[in-house]
Amino acid sequence: MTKIVVVDNHGQFTHLERRALRDLGVDTELIDNETPPEDVDADGVVLSGGPDMDRVGRSADYLTADVPVLGICLGMQLIAEELGGSVGSGEYGGYADVTVDIVDDADPLTGSLHPETRVWASHADEVTELPDGFELTARSDVCDVEAMSDTDRDLYGVQWHPEVAHTEEGDEIFENFLEICESR
């Protein structure tokens, strides 16, 4: 059975990320973000959202752990910042219902979603510049970088929260990430 761990960055929806994976039949576990990657035996890693980049523990260490990584909200921002991209304050803080445009229908994470999909996202902080090797896969009127992928390194990120009921095709993000993990 495929195992995907969720690294807890103290986000309010982190338990829902684990539940979404469990509901797909994935062996999943919520782990503390101070856990070193060498102590984790998993086929994939979700870097959860969270309130503060200063509280991400050892999350960045998972970017070189040679397993697919999905960053959600703060998790995506961490990926961008650690790999040479930029993160800045968004014009729209707080959570809101946002229409996202999928711009790469061949992307293994977001490409199967409808060309326009409704998501629940916070834009207090957001990726403002992609790191080298990443492609833009989704954008919105609120944020230029709603999702990004580096398929060579199997590193993926979404600004929105696929684990919450307000996101229309959230389960599909987790299903696609599971496929990515199983195809390695």
Short mmCIF file of C-alpha atoms in Angstrom, two decimals:
data_model
loop_
_atom_site.label_atom_id
_atom_site.label_comp_id
_atom_site.label_asym_id
_atom_site.label_seq_id
_atom_site.Cartn_x
_atom_site.Cartn_y
_atom_site.Cartn_z
CA MET A 1 0.00 0.00 0.00
CA THR A 2 1.23 3.48 -0.86
CA LYS A 3 2.20 5.60 2.13
CA ILE A 4 2.03 9.39 2.08
CA VAL A 5 2.89 11.40 5.18
CA VAL A 6 1.54 14.86 5.98
CA VAL A 7 4.11 17.14 7.58
CA ASP A 8 2.29 19.26 10.15
CA ASN A 9 3.11 22.96 9.80
CA HIS A 10 0.40 23.90 12.32
CA GLY A 11 -2.29 24.78 9.77
CA GLN A 12 -5.93 24.75 10.77
CA PHE A 13 -6.84 22.26 8.00
CA THR A 14 -3.88 19.87 8.31
CA HIS A 15 -5.98 17.05 9.80
CA LEU A 16 -8.26 17.30 6.75
CA GLU A 17 -5.29 16.68 4.44
CA ARG A 18 -4.58 13.42 6.24
CA ARG A 19 -8.26 12.50 6.16
CA ALA A 20 -8.52 13.14 2.40
CA LEU A 21 -5.61 10.75 1.82
CA ARG A 22 -7.01 8.15 4.21
CA ASP A 23 -10.36 8.34 2.40
CA LEU A 24 -8.51 7.40 -0.81
CA GLY A 25 -7.23 4.23 0.88
CA VAL A 26 -3.73 5.60 1.39
CA ASP A 27 -1.62 4.56 4.37
CA THR A 28 -1.10 8.00 5.85
CA GLU A 29 0.28 9.57 8.97
CA LEU A 30 0.48 13.10 10.35
CA ILE A 31 4.05 13.80 11.43
CA ASP A 32 5.64 16.63 13.38
CA ASN A 33 7.59 19.04 11.19
CA GLU A 34 10.72 18.51 13.31
CA THR A 35 10.86 14.86 12.12
CA PRO A 36 13.93 14.31 9.91
CA PRO A 37 13.22 12.76 6.49
CA GLU A 38 15.59 9.88 7.19
CA ASP A 39 13.21 8.76 9.98
CA VAL A 40 10.27 8.56 7.56
CA ASP A 41 9.53 5.69 5.19
CA ALA A 42 6.99 7.07 2.71
CA ASP A 43 6.22 7.13 -1.01
CA GLY A 44 5.22 10.79 -0.90
CA VAL A 45 5.08 13.85 1.34
CA VAL A 46 2.50 16.59 1.77
CA LEU A 47 3.84 19.80 3.29
CA SER A 48 0.80 21.25 5.01
CA GLY A 49 -0.30 24.81 5.22
CA GLY A 50 0.38 26.83 8.31
CA PRO A 51 0.40 30.28 9.82
CA ASP A 52 4.09 31.18 9.81
CA MET A 53 7.21 30.44 7.76
CA ASP A 54 9.19 30.62 11.03
CA ARG A 55 7.38 27.50 12.30
CA VAL A 56 8.09 25.03 9.46
CA GLY A 57 10.68 23.00 11.35
CA ARG A 58 12.60 20.65 9.03
CA SER A 59 10.02 20.79 6.21
CA ALA A 60 12.61 22.05 3.69
CA ASP A 61 14.66 18.88 4.23
CA TYR A 62 11.93 16.86 2.49
CA LEU A 63 12.61 18.67 -0.80
CA THR A 64 15.72 16.52 -1.30
CA ALA A 65 14.29 13.28 0.13
CA ASP A 66 13.77 11.73 -3.36
CA VAL A 67 10.01 11.29 -3.00
CA PRO A 68 7.22 13.37 -4.58
CA VAL A 69 6.27 16.43 -2.53
CA LEU A 70 3.01 18.37 -2.60
CA GLY A 71 3.10 21.75 -0.89
CA ILE A 72 -0.24 23.24 0.14
CA CYS A 73 -0.44 27.02 0.72
CA LEU A 74 2.48 27.67 3.12
CA GLY A 75 3.97 24.37 1.91
CA MET A 76 4.06 25.71 -1.66
CA GLN A 77 5.53 29.00 -0.48
CA LEU A 78 8.24 27.10 1.40
CA ILE A 79 9.13 25.14 -1.76
CA ALA A 80 9.38 28.38 -3.76
CA GLU A 81 11.46 30.21 -1.17
CA GLU A 82 13.85 27.30 -0.54
CA LEU A 83 14.49 26.70 -4.24
CA GLY A 84 15.16 30.28 -5.32
CA GLY A 85 11.71 31.66 -6.04
CA SER A 86 10.10 34.56 -4.23
CA VAL A 87 7.21 34.90 -1.78
CA GLY A 88 5.50 38.15 -0.91
CA SER A 89 2.38 39.56 0.66
CA GLY A 90 -0.76 39.19 -1.39
CA GLU A 91 -3.21 41.99 -1.99
CA TYR A 92 -6.03 39.87 -0.55
CA GLY A 93 -5.54 38.47 2.93
CA GLY A 94 -7.75 35.94 4.61
CA TYR A 95 -9.64 33.04 3.09
CA ALA A 96 -11.83 33.50 0.05
CA ASP A 97 -13.59 31.60 -2.69
CA VAL A 98 -11.47 32.05 -5.84
CA THR A 99 -11.87 30.95 -9.46
CA VAL A 100 -8.62 29.42 -10.64
CA ASP A 101 -7.62 29.06 -14.31
CA ILE A 102 -5.70 25.87 -15.10
CA VAL A 103 -3.03 26.91 -17.61
CA ASP A 104 -1.31 23.55 -18.23
CA ASP A 105 -3.72 20.74 -19.05
CA ALA A 106 -0.81 18.28 -19.33
CA ASP A 107 0.32 18.83 -15.74
CA PRO A 108 0.06 15.61 -13.72
CA LEU A 109 -1.25 17.40 -10.60
CA THR A 110 -3.70 20.03 -11.89
CA GLY A 111 -4.12 19.25 -15.60
CA SER A 112 -7.17 17.02 -15.14
CA LEU A 113 -9.18 19.76 -13.38
CA HIS A 114 -11.77 21.82 -15.24
CA PRO A 115 -10.20 24.80 -17.07
CA GLU A 116 -11.85 27.01 -14.44
CA THR A 117 -12.34 25.61 -10.95
CA ARG A 118 -13.49 27.13 -7.65
CA VAL A 119 -11.12 26.85 -4.73
CA TRP A 120 -10.78 28.04 -1.13
CA ALA A 121 -7.55 29.91 -0.62
CA SER A 122 -5.72 32.36 1.56
CA HIS A 123 -3.60 34.97 -0.19
CA ALA A 124 -2.03 36.72 2.80
CA ASP A 125 1.27 35.45 1.34
CA GLU A 126 1.82 34.00 -2.12
CA VAL A 127 4.52 32.93 -4.56
CA THR A 128 5.54 35.95 -6.60
CA GLU A 129 8.33 34.35 -8.65
CA LEU A 130 8.68 30.70 -9.65
CA PRO A 131 11.89 28.88 -8.74
CA ASP A 132 14.07 27.55 -11.57
CA GLY A 133 12.69 24.34 -13.04
CA PHE A 134 9.07 25.07 -12.15
CA GLU A 135 6.20 25.69 -14.54
CA LEU A 136 3.13 27.76 -13.81
CA THR A 137 0.12 25.44 -13.84
CA ALA A 138 -2.70 27.67 -12.50
CA ARG A 139 -3.43 31.36 -11.93
CA SER A 140 -6.32 33.58 -10.90
CA ASP A 141 -7.36 37.21 -10.93
CA VAL A 142 -6.23 37.35 -7.31
CA CYS A 143 -2.85 35.62 -7.66
CA ASP A 144 -0.49 35.08 -10.60
CA VAL A 145 0.85 31.78 -9.17
CA GLU A 146 -1.96 29.57 -7.87
CA ALA A 147 -0.13 26.32 -8.68
CA MET A 148 3.32 25.24 -9.86
CA SER A 149 5.06 22.01 -10.81
CA ASP A 150 8.57 20.70 -11.34
CA THR A 151 7.85 17.31 -12.89
CA ASP A 152 11.54 16.42 -13.18
CA ARG A 153 11.92 16.54 -9.40
CA ASP A 154 8.28 15.63 -8.60
CA LEU A 155 7.78 18.82 -6.60
CA TYR A 156 4.31 20.38 -6.74
CA GLY A 157 2.46 23.19 -5.05
CA VAL A 158 -1.01 24.69 -4.83
CA GLN A 159 -1.87 27.98 -3.15
CA TRP A 160 -5.36 26.74 -2.35
CA HIS A 161 -6.62 24.15 0.11
CA PRO A 162 -7.78 21.02 -1.75
CA GLU A 163 -8.73 19.35 1.54
CA VAL A 164 -11.67 21.63 2.37
CA ALA A 165 -15.26 21.18 1.18
CA HIS A 166 -15.29 24.67 -0.40
CA THR A 167 -12.77 23.53 -3.05
CA GLU A 168 -14.71 21.95 -5.92
CA GLU A 169 -12.16 19.43 -7.21
CA GLY A 170 -10.01 19.03 -4.13
CA ASP A 171 -10.18 15.24 -4.01
CA GLU A 172 -8.83 15.12 -7.55
CA ILE A 173 -5.64 16.91 -6.44
CA PHE A 174 -5.03 14.18 -3.85
CA GLU A 175 -5.93 11.44 -6.37
CA ASN A 176 -3.48 12.90 -8.89
CA PHE A 177 -0.75 13.20 -6.27
CA LEU A 178 -1.34 9.57 -5.29
CA GLU A 179 -0.90 8.59 -8.97
CA ILE A 180 2.35 10.57 -9.10
CA CYS A 181 3.61 8.74 -6.01
CA GLU A 182 2.58 5.32 -7.35
CA SER A 183 4.17 5.88 -10.75
CA ARG A 184 7.71 6.22 -9.37
#
